[in-house]
mmCIF file of C-alpha atoms in Angstrom:
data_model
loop_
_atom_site.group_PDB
_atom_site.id
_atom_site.type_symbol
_atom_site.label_atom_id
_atom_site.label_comp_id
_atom_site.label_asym_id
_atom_site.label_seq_id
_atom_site.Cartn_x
_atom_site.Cartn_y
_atom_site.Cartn_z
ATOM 1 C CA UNK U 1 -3.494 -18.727 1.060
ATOM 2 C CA UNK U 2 -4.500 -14.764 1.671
ATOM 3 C CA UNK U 3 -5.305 -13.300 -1.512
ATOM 4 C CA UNK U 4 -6.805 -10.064 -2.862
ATOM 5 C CA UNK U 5 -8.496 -10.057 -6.130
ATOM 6 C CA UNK U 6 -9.506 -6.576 -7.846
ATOM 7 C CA UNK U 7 -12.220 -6.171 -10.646
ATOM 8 C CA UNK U 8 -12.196 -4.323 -13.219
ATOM 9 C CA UNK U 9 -8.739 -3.946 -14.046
ATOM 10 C CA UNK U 10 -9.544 -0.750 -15.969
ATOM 11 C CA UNK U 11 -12.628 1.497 -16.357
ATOM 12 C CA UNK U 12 -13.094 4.385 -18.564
ATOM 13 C CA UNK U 13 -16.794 6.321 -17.335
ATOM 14 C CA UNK U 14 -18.449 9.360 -18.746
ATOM 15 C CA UNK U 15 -18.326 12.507 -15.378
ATOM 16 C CA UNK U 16 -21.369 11.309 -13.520
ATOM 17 C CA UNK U 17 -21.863 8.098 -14.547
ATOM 18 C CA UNK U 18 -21.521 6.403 -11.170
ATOM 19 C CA UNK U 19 -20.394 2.619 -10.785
ATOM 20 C CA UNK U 20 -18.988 0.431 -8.672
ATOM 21 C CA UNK U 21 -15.062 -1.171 -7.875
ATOM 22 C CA UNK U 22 -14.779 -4.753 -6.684
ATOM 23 C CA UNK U 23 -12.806 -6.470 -4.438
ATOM 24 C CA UNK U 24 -13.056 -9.802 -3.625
ATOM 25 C CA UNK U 25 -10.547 -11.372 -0.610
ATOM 26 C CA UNK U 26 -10.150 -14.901 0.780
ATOM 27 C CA UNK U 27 -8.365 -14.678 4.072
ATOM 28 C CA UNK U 28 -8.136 -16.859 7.098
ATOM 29 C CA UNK U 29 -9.907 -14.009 9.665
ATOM 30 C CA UNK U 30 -10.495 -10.905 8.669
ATOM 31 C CA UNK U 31 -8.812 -7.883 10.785
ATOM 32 C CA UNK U 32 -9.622 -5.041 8.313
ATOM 33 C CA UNK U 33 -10.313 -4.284 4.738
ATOM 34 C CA UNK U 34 -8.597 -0.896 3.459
ATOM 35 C CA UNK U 35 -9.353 1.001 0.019
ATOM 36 C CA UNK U 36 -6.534 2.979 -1.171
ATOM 37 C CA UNK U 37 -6.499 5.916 -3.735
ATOM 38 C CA UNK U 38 -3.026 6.022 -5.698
ATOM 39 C CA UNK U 39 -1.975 9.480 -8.175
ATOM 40 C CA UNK U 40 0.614 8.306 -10.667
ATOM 41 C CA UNK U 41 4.197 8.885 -9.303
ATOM 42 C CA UNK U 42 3.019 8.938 -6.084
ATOM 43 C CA UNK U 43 2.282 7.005 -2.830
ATOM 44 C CA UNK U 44 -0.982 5.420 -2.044
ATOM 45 C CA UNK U 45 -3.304 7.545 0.028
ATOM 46 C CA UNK U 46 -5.826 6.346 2.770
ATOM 47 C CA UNK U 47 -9.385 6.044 2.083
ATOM 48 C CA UNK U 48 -11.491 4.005 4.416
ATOM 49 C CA UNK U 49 -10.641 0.997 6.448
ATOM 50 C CA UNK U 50 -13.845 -2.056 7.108
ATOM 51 C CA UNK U 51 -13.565 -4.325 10.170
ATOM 52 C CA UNK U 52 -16.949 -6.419 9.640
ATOM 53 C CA UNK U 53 -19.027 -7.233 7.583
ATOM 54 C CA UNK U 54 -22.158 -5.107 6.556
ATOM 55 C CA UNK U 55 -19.956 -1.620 7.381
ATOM 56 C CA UNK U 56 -20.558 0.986 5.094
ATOM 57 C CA UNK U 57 -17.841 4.311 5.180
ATOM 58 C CA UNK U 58 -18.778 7.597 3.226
ATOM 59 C CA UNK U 59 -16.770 10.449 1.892
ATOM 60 C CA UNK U 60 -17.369 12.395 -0.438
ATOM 61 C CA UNK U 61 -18.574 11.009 -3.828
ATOM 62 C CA UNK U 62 -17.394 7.330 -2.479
ATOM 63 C CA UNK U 63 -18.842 4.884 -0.440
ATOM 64 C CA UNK U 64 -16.884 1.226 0.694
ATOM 65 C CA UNK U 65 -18.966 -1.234 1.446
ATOM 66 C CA UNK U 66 -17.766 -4.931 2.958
ATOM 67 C CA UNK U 67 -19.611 -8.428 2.979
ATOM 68 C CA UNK U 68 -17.772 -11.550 4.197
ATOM 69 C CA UNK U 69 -16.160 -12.004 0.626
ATOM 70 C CA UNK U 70 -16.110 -8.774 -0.517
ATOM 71 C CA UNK U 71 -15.921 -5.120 -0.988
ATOM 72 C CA UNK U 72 -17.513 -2.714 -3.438
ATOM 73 C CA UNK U 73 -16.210 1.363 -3.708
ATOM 74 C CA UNK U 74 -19.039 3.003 -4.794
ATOM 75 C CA UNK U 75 -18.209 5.984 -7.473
ATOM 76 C CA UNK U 76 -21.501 8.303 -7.922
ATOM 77 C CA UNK U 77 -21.437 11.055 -10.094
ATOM 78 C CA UNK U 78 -17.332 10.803 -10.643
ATOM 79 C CA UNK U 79 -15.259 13.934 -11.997
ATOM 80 C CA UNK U 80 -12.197 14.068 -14.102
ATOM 81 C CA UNK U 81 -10.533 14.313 -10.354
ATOM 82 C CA UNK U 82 -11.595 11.311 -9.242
ATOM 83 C CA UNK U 83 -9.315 9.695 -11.872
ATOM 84 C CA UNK U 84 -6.870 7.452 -10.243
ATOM 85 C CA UNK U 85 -5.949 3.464 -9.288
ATOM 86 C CA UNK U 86 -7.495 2.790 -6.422
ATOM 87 C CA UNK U 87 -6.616 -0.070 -4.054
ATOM 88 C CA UNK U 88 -7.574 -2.586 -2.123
ATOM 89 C CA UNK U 89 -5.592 -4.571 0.929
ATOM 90 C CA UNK U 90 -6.469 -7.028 3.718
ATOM 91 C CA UNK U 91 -4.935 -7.488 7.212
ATOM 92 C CA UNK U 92 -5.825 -11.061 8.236
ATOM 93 C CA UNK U 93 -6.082 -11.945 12.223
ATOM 94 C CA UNK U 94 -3.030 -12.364 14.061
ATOM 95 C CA UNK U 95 -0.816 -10.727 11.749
ATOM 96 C CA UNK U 96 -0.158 -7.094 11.520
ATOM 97 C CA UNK U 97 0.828 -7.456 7.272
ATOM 98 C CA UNK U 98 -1.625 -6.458 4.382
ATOM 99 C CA UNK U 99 -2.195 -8.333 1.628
ATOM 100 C CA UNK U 100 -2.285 -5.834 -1.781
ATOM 101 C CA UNK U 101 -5.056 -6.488 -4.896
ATOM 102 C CA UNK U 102 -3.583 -5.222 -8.506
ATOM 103 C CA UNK U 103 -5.877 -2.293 -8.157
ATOM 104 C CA UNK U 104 -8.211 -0.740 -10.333
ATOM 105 C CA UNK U 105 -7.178 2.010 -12.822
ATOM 106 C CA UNK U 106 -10.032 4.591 -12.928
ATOM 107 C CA UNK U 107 -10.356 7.099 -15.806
ATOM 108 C CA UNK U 108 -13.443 9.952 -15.663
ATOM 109 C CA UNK U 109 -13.663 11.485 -18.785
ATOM 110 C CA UNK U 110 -15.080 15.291 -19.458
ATOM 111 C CA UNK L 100 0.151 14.431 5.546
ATOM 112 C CA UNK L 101 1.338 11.746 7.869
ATOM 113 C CA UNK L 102 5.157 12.596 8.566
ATOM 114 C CA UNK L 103 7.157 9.974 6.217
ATOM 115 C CA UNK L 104 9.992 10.811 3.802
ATOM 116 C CA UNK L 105 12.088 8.289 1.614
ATOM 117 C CA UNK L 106 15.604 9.025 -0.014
ATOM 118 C CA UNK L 107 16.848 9.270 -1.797
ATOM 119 C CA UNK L 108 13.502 9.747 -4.616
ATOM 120 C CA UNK L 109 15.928 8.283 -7.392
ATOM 121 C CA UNK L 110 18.375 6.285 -7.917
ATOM 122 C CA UNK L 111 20.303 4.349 -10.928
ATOM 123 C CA UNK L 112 22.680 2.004 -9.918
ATOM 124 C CA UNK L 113 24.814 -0.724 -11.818
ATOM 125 C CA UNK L 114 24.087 -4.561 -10.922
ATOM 126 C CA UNK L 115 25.895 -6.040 -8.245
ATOM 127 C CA UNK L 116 26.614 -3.151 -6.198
ATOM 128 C CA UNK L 117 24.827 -2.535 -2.623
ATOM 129 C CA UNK L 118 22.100 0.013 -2.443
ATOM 130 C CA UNK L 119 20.306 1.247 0.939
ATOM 131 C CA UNK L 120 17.276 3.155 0.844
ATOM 132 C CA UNK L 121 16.183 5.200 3.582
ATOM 133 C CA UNK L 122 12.717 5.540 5.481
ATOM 134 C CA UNK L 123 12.212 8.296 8.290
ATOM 135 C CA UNK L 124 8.963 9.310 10.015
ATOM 136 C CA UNK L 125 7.929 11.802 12.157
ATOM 137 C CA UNK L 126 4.756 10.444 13.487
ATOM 138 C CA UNK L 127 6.546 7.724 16.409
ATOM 139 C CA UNK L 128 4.465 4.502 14.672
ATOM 140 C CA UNK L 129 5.507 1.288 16.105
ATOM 141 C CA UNK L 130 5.598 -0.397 12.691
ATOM 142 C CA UNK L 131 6.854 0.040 9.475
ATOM 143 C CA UNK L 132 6.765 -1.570 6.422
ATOM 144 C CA UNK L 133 8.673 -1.873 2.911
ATOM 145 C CA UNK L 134 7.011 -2.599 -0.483
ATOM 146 C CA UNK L 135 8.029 -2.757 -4.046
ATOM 147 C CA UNK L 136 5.446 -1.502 -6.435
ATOM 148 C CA UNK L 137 5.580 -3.501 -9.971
ATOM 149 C CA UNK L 138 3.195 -3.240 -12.931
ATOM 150 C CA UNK L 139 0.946 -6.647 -12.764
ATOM 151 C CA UNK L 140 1.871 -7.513 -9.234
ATOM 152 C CA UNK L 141 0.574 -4.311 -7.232
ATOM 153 C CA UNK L 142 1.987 -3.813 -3.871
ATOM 154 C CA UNK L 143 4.270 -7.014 -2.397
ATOM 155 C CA UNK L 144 5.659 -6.775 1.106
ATOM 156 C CA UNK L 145 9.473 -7.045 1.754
ATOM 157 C CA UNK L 146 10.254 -6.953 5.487
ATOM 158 C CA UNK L 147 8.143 -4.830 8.211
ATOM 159 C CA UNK L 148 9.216 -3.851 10.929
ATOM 160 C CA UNK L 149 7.075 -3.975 14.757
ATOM 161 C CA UNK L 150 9.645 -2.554 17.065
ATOM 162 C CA UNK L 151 13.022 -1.276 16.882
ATOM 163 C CA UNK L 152 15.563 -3.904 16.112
ATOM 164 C CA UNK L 153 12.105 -6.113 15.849
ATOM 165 C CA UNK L 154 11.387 -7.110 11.747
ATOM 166 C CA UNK L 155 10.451 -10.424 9.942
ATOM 167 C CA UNK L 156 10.132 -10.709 6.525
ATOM 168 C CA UNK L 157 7.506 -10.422 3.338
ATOM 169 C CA UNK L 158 6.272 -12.248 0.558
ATOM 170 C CA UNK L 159 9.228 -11.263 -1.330
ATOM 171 C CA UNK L 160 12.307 -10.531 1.240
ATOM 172 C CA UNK L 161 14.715 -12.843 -0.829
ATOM 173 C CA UNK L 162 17.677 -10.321 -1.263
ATOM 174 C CA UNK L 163 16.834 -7.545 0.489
ATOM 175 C CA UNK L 164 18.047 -6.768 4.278
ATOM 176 C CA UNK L 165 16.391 -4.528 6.865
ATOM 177 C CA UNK L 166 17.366 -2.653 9.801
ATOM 178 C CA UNK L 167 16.173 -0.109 12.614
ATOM 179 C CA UNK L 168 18.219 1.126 14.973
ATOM 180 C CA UNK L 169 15.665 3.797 16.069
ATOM 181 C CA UNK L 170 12.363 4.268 16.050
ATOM 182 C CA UNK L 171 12.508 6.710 13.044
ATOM 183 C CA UNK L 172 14.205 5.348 10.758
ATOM 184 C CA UNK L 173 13.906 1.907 8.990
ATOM 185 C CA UNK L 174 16.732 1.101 6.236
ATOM 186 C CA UNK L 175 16.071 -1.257 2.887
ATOM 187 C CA UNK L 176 19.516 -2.940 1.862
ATOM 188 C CA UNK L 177 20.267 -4.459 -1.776
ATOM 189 C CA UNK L 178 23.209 -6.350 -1.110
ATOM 190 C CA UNK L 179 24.102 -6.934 -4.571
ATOM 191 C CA UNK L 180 21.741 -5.515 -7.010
ATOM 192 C CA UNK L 181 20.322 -7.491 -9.670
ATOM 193 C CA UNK L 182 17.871 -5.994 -12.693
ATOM 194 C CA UNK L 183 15.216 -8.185 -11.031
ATOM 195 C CA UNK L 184 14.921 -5.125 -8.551
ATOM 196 C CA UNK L 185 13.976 -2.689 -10.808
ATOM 197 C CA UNK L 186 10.737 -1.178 -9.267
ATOM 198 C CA UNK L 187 9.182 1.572 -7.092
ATOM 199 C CA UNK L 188 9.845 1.383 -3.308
ATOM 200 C CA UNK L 189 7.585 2.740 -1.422
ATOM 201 C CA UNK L 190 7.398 2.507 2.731
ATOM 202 C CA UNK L 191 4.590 2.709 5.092
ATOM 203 C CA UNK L 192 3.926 3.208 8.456
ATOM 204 C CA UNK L 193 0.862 2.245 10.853
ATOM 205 C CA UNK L 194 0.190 1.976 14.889
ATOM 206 C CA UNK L 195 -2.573 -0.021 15.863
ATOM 207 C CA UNK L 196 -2.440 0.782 19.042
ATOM 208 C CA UNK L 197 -4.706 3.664 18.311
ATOM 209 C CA UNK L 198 -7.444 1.322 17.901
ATOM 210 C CA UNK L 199 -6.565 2.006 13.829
ATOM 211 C CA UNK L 200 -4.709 -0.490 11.566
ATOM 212 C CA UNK L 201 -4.440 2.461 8.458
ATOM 213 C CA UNK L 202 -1.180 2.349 6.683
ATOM 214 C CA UNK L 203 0.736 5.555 5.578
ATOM 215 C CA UNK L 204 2.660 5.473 2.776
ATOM 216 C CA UNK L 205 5.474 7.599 1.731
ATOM 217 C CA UNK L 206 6.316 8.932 -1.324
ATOM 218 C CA UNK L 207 8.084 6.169 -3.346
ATOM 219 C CA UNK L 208 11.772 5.674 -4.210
ATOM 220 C CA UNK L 209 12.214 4.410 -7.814
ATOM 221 C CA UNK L 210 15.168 2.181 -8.372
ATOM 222 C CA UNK L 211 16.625 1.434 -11.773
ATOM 223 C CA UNK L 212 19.618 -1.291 -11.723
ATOM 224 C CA UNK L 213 21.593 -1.552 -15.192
#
């Protein structure tokens, strides 16, 4: 079965302490790995998509990375902005649906 | 912004009657999609949509109903509504025929059934 599994659930970090967001996928062929930024009350918004493994994606203060079991989002230096739940999905081969992790809740503190 | 709106943004309802929500977009995507958003589950797919009059369902289509007549618009049915719906709705669109699979979502409709 397709699954998406997000780690940490929650993480509370000091403005520039950089770290890192996990997401780990099984899926039967991988068409594309998507991180997702989500402000309470309102609809996710489009990071960066991965199609194979060893792509890397920059912008801004964030970085996705993609192996052939997971993904890391890269935070360096965060600010209270960057506060938000961000989310991961898969889109496994021969379909065109996408498979949503729990997310990760982000908090930069001042 | 990609061009998506959902309405209505709120709505209460009392259990057992039939609710539709509506999705339009602007953008002409081939596909669209309809999620409910619940705390602990994330994002489940209901029924998507690859063409008009073309949809199949989601992990969790059991009763819901979809339809599109036209390429814009893509409608989410409650038939009866149960508390069990409760949630946020939120829709998405994508066309992959731009050589990119990216999902845009809308803004979210948030259902209450009493």
């Amino acid at each position: 079965e397709d699954q998406v599994t997000q780690s940490p659930e929650a993480l509370r970090l000091q403005e520039g302490e950089s770290s890192s967001l996990n997401c780990s996928y099984t899926v039967s062929g991988l068409r594309g790995l998507f991180w997702y930024r989500q402000d309470p009350g309102k609809g996710p918004e489009f990071l960066f998509t991965l199609y194979s493994a060893g792509e890397e994606k920059e912008k801004e203060r964030l970085k996705a990375t993609l192996t052939k079991k997971e993904s890391f989002l890269h935070i360096t230096a965060p600010k209270p902005e960057d506060s938000a739940t961000y989310l991961c999905a898969v889109q496994a081969s021969g379909t065109y649906k996408y498979i949503f992790g729990t997310g990760t809740r982000l908090k930069v503190l001042a | 912004d990609a061009g998506i709106t959902q309405s209505p943004r709120h709505k209460v309802t009392e259990t057992g009657t039939p609710v539709t929500l509506r999705c339009h977009q602007t953008e002409n995507h081939r596909y669209m999609y309809w999620y409910r958003q619940d705390p602990g589950h994330g994002l489940r797919l209901i029924h998507y949509s690859y063409g008009v009059k073309d949809t199949d369902k989601g992990e969790v289509s059991d009763g819901y109903s979809v339809s599109r007549s036209k390429t814009e618009d893509f409608l989410l049915t409650l038939e009866s509504a149960t508390s069990s719906q409760t949630s946020v709705y939120f829709c998405a669109i994508s066309d992959p025929s731009g050589g990119e699979d990216t999902q845009y979502f809308g803004p979210g409709t948030r259902l209450t059934v009493l």
